[in-house]
Amino acid sequence: MSSIIFSPWGSAKLLSAPSPTQQGEPEGSLGGAPGASEGGSRCDWCEQLTEPGHSRDCGHHVCKECERDSSRAGILSCLQCLEDQGKQLLNDLDRVRHPQVGMVAEGEALAAPSRRRLVVEVVQGPQEPRGRLDQRLDEVEAQQKTLQNIVTVLSREMGRREGARGSANGGSANVLGEAMARILYLEEKVAQQDTLLALKDVMISNLGARVEALEQTSYNGQFLWRLPDIGRKMQQALSRQTPALYSPPFYTSRYGYKLCLKVYLNGDGTGAGTHISLFLVLMRGEYDCWLKWPFHHKVTFTLLDQVGDRHISSSFRPSEASSSFQRPVSNCNIASGVPEFFPLCQLHAPEATYIHEDTLAFKALIGDTNL
């Protein structure tokens, strides 16, 4: 028995009944690869290696994407089966000999009216009404055109998707490049901000030191000098690591002489190793040009008893001939004062309270004012 089939790749074709040898073949063996296994394989529709998809009843393997697209388009038949059956129909037509047409030679194209009559009479026989057959053939050709339109739409959609994938990949690369450039720019800005913050910290530290120095600066000729951590400082003086310490500067008046103290905790000169030596240092000041030279004011040093009232004082008057009291030409003059200011043995006596909470305190008075 012969039947009419249609294919989205050609016009209506005739499929003859299978021969006895063909009837014994397993279903799905015609014109296609054996049924695909559930693992990764080649799709019989798009011929691409894909992930496991769906095996149809005919045995052909269809990938998930092709199956989804055919479902959206309303295609229920297997496209591979339609193509295989169309090829078989062409082979059968090549062997047909019709009394009105004659033998069709291989590769010879039939005229449209002869092809229509050939297909109709082979399917239904000459006794079928001609109008009925023409109507059925028109329906088949209309369905064929519909399928061709569906295939065209699917092909266009697949092309659009491929283009969209390429554009998405290119767009992602551009976005990634812009993001990396932005990150590098921000990292550079962060590094610059870190540098600025470090500079600001240094400036703040310097300003803090200057403010502290200004707060401790005296402008009335009296200066109180406290030495914390005196135990460690005494050890450094004994080891000659830091034999002398300098006090912050102070002034005799707001626009007066600039001075500072210098102490040798283990002594210097005639008091080395036996006494604390305390000296006055005349420094170059901002207002030296207005002052009277040489420096001639009386100087009084006092070691303060921080618990009792047994303060120890020593005074001297500057020598006008000494270079220590001339107008400074460098940052400071040579120190001058009392080498044997206070005996070390009395400083560490059990009853002595000059060292309190590991702190030693000195006072300097410039002028004739009494303590």
XYZ file of C-alpha atoms in Angstrom:
371
model
C 0.000 0.000 0.000
C 1.387 3.455 -0.958
C 0.802 6.675 1.029
C 1.361 10.415 0.646
C 3.756 12.181 3.073
C 5.115 15.714 3.140
C 8.466 17.180 4.147
C 9.498 20.715 5.122
C 12.395 20.410 2.681
C 10.447 19.632 -0.519
C 7.096 19.083 -2.225
C 4.648 16.255 -1.571
C 6.122 12.827 -2.289
C 4.890 9.218 -2.545
C 6.099 6.438 -0.275
C 5.559 2.878 -1.548
C 4.761 -0.001 0.745
C 7.864 -1.636 2.229
C 9.186 -4.814 0.659
C 9.174 -8.067 2.606
C 12.816 -7.547 3.462
C 12.099 -4.081 4.720
C 9.225 -5.279 6.908
C 11.635 -7.267 9.009
C 13.797 -4.232 9.790
C 13.393 -2.656 13.216
C 11.372 0.493 13.547
C 13.419 3.672 13.197
C 16.174 2.046 11.048
C 15.172 3.975 7.896
C 17.434 6.872 6.951
C 18.782 7.795 10.333
C 21.154 6.935 13.096
C 20.123 4.391 15.692
C 18.263 5.643 18.694
C 20.437 7.773 20.930
C 21.306 6.653 24.392
C 20.598 8.728 27.397
C 24.229 9.974 27.549
C 25.735 12.791 25.486
C 25.279 12.138 21.733
C 24.596 13.814 18.377
C 21.141 15.275 17.748
C 19.490 13.806 14.615
C 17.820 17.150 13.831
C 20.589 19.764 14.275
C 23.502 17.248 14.040
C 25.267 18.865 17.027
C 26.852 17.091 19.973
C 24.576 17.904 22.883
C 23.751 16.965 26.448
C 21.332 14.059 27.015
C 17.945 14.907 25.506
C 14.844 12.976 24.366
C 14.525 9.831 22.264
C 11.345 9.865 20.167
C 9.124 6.835 19.526
C 10.704 6.452 16.084
C 14.117 5.990 17.711
C 15.670 9.288 16.637
C 17.526 11.310 19.282
C 16.471 14.967 19.684
C 18.328 17.469 21.881
C 16.463 19.529 24.460
C 16.731 22.775 22.488
C 15.334 21.294 19.239
C 12.552 19.541 21.173
C 11.623 22.828 22.875
C 11.645 24.787 19.606
C 9.492 22.167 17.801
C 6.981 22.165 20.667
C 6.649 25.961 20.468
C 6.101 25.738 16.695
C 3.474 22.979 17.014
C 5.514 20.334 15.131
C 4.435 16.868 16.272
C 6.059 14.655 13.610
C 9.731 13.724 13.652
C 11.513 15.957 11.129
C 14.190 13.323 10.492
C 11.545 10.698 9.706
C 9.840 13.100 7.287
C 13.109 13.723 5.513
C 13.977 10.015 5.327
C 10.520 9.124 4.006
C 10.773 11.914 1.436
C 14.049 10.496 0.160
C 12.460 7.025 -0.083
C 9.493 8.491 -1.982
C 11.792 10.050 -4.566
C 13.490 6.696 -5.042
C 10.091 5.048 -5.552
C 9.032 7.683 -8.099
C 12.183 7.035 -10.071
C 11.033 3.412 -10.540
C 7.359 4.212 -11.372
C 6.093 3.606 -14.955
C 2.690 5.126 -15.636
C 0.725 4.660 -18.862
C 0.168 8.419 -19.207
C 3.627 9.540 -18.133
C 5.939 6.715 -18.972
C 9.157 5.751 -17.174
C 10.739 8.656 -15.272
C 14.437 8.672 -15.898
C 16.814 9.197 -12.965
C 17.314 12.921 -12.301
C 14.462 13.881 -14.753
C 11.984 16.403 -13.340
C 8.250 15.861 -13.884
C 5.981 18.648 -15.047
C 3.633 19.876 -12.315
C 0.374 18.469 -13.905
C 1.970 15.077 -14.691
C 3.473 14.828 -11.157
C 0.075 15.619 -9.626
C -1.727 12.966 -11.735
C 0.991 10.417 -11.023
C 0.777 10.862 -7.263
C -3.027 10.869 -7.244
C -3.502 7.754 -9.369
C -0.847 5.763 -7.547
C -2.453 6.550 -4.197
C -6.171 6.192 -4.959
C -6.379 4.514 -8.346
C -8.123 5.839 -11.472
C -11.597 5.210 -10.030
C -11.253 8.016 -7.365
C -13.046 11.272 -8.307
C -10.574 13.770 -9.686
C -11.851 16.751 -7.654
C -11.528 14.817 -4.414
C -7.914 13.922 -5.126
C -7.039 17.464 -6.162
C -8.523 18.784 -2.946
C -6.518 16.363 -0.819
C -3.328 17.177 -2.684
C -3.946 20.915 -2.214
C -4.359 20.332 1.506
C -1.098 18.426 1.638
C 0.740 21.159 -0.260
C -0.739 23.801 2.078
C 0.512 21.850 5.077
C 3.907 21.575 3.404
C 4.076 25.354 2.970
C 3.106 25.799 6.620
C 5.922 23.494 7.688
C 8.345 25.323 5.427
C 7.356 28.599 7.064
C 7.850 27.046 10.500
C 11.313 25.792 9.547
C 12.192 29.250 8.200
C 11.068 30.892 11.435
C 13.018 28.367 13.513
C 16.141 28.904 11.424
C 15.811 32.664 11.780
C 15.286 32.326 15.531
C 18.333 30.083 15.896
C 20.415 32.598 13.964
C 19.146 35.405 16.150
C 20.017 33.452 19.282
C 23.526 32.753 18.045
C 23.966 36.453 17.298
C 22.599 37.370 20.711
C 25.024 34.952 22.366
C 27.941 36.509 20.499
C 26.800 40.010 21.418
C 26.333 38.996 25.046
C 29.835 37.538 25.180
C 31.287 40.691 23.612
C 29.254 42.918 25.909
C 30.354 40.930 28.964
C 33.983 41.333 27.938
C 33.521 45.103 27.572
C 31.787 45.384 30.936
C 34.513 43.311 32.593
C 37.218 45.488 31.059
C 35.517 48.660 32.248
C 35.095 47.187 35.737
C 38.791 46.243 35.933
C 39.824 49.730 34.800
C 37.531 51.242 37.436
C 39.004 48.997 40.138
C 42.570 49.986 39.200
C 41.598 53.664 39.271
C 39.999 53.314 42.704
C 43.014 51.407 44.057
C 45.275 54.223 42.868
C 43.035 56.807 44.544
C 43.056 54.794 47.782
C 46.872 54.664 47.699
C 46.981 58.441 47.218
C 44.583 58.949 50.114
C 46.735 56.697 52.324
C 49.775 58.841 51.493
C 47.874 62.036 52.283
C 46.627 60.578 55.562
C 50.177 59.628 56.547
C 51.367 63.183 55.805
C 48.470 64.604 57.804
C 49.363 62.359 60.744
C 52.934 63.695 60.667
C 51.683 67.279 60.501
C 49.269 66.691 63.377
C 52.053 65.142 65.441
C 54.333 68.115 64.769
C 51.572 70.576 65.610
C 50.836 68.681 68.799
C 54.482 68.841 69.804
C 54.579 72.572 69.088
C 51.408 73.196 71.083
C 52.780 71.201 73.997
C 56.037 73.127 73.831
C 54.165 76.419 73.794
C 52.073 75.361 76.777
C 55.219 74.498 78.728
C 57.083 77.645 77.700
C 57.536 80.167 80.471
C 57.803 83.918 79.744
C 58.400 85.256 83.286
C 61.947 84.095 84.039
C 60.765 81.118 86.130
C 60.930 77.561 84.885
C 59.884 74.254 86.473
C 61.470 71.162 84.927
C 60.164 67.689 85.790
C 62.182 64.617 84.739
C 60.017 61.444 84.677
C 61.445 57.909 84.431
C 64.462 59.140 86.365
C 65.700 55.642 87.228
C 66.268 54.743 83.597
C 67.794 58.158 82.870
C 70.253 57.720 85.763
C 71.353 54.366 84.355
C 71.879 55.924 80.918
C 73.976 58.660 82.525
C 76.111 56.105 84.416
C 76.731 54.159 81.198
C 77.525 57.413 79.340
C 74.795 56.471 76.856
C 73.036 59.804 77.550
C 75.297 61.798 79.838
C 73.363 65.096 79.568
C 69.736 66.143 79.220
C 68.351 69.465 77.897
C 65.143 71.119 79.054
C 62.606 72.873 76.795
C 63.418 76.579 76.256
C 61.988 79.369 78.414
C 62.193 83.191 78.388
C 62.956 85.902 80.940
C 60.014 87.902 79.526
C 57.717 87.894 76.511
C 60.435 89.493 74.392
C 63.400 88.605 76.639
C 66.356 86.252 76.688
C 65.892 82.671 75.493
C 67.326 80.071 77.884
C 67.305 76.351 78.754
C 68.739 74.054 81.432
C 71.314 71.299 80.993
C 71.748 68.592 83.628
C 74.351 65.846 84.092
C 72.706 63.276 86.371
C 76.079 61.603 87.032
C 77.982 64.872 87.181
C 80.400 66.706 84.923
C 83.749 68.386 85.428
C 84.582 68.678 89.131
C 81.310 66.953 90.033
C 81.682 63.932 87.733
C 80.557 60.721 89.465
C 79.775 62.470 92.770
C 77.250 65.230 92.146
C 74.399 66.275 89.931
C 75.704 69.061 87.680
C 73.205 71.737 86.606
C 73.943 74.450 84.019
C 72.271 77.356 82.245
C 72.440 77.581 78.435
C 71.933 80.904 76.662
C 70.189 80.315 73.300
C 69.841 82.492 70.212
C 66.428 84.141 70.382
C 64.095 86.090 68.150
C 64.562 89.356 70.051
C 68.335 89.348 70.751
C 68.828 92.557 68.770
C 66.740 94.511 71.324
C 68.383 93.074 74.456
C 71.388 94.249 76.501
C 74.571 92.173 76.210
C 76.291 90.429 77.872
C 73.644 88.637 79.927
C 73.969 89.814 83.539
C 70.929 88.509 85.484
C 71.321 86.465 88.658
C 70.573 82.728 88.236
C 69.137 80.486 90.985
C 68.794 76.686 90.707
C 66.592 74.667 93.086
C 66.176 70.917 93.589
C 62.608 70.451 94.829
C 61.677 68.164 97.707
C 58.435 66.731 96.308
C 57.172 65.436 99.663
C 58.695 67.726 102.291
C 60.082 71.250 102.238
C 63.822 70.551 102.248
C 64.504 72.228 98.923
C 68.121 72.717 97.893
C 69.081 75.958 96.101
C 72.257 77.358 94.567
C 72.813 80.790 92.918
C 75.457 82.505 90.832
C 75.969 85.710 88.864
C 77.186 85.539 85.263
C 80.680 86.778 84.458
C 80.577 89.505 81.844
C 83.887 88.236 80.456
C 82.589 84.690 79.929
C 81.708 83.735 76.354
C 78.784 81.742 77.754
C 76.872 84.989 78.418
C 77.658 86.935 75.254
C 75.142 87.330 72.463
C 74.857 83.875 70.812
C 76.205 83.543 67.275
C 75.118 79.889 66.971
C 72.052 78.076 68.223
C 73.339 78.097 71.793
C 76.379 79.129 73.863
C 78.536 76.910 76.053
C 76.686 75.887 79.210
C 77.694 77.523 82.481
C 76.461 76.871 85.993
C 77.065 74.702 89.080
C 79.119 71.496 88.491
C 78.669 70.342 92.116
C 74.996 71.170 92.484
C 73.808 68.249 94.674
C 75.618 65.152 96.046
C 74.429 61.846 94.603
C 74.779 60.138 97.981
C 72.144 62.443 99.486
C 69.882 61.994 96.493
C 69.635 58.249 97.145
C 69.553 58.437 100.955
C 66.700 56.438 102.547
C 65.103 59.505 104.115
C 65.421 61.631 100.943
C 62.206 62.468 99.081
C 63.625 64.358 96.115
C 62.715 61.452 93.835
C 58.973 60.827 93.976
C 57.111 58.427 91.720
C 60.324 58.044 89.704
C 60.363 61.780 88.952
C 62.952 64.466 89.744
C 62.057 68.200 89.692
C 64.244 71.297 89.182
C 63.365 74.974 89.258
C 65.239 77.876 87.678
C 64.778 81.535 88.604
C 66.287 84.340 86.525
C 66.608 87.705 88.317
C 66.798 88.948 91.888
C 63.337 87.688 92.925
C 63.425 85.461 96.006
C 61.970 81.943 95.986
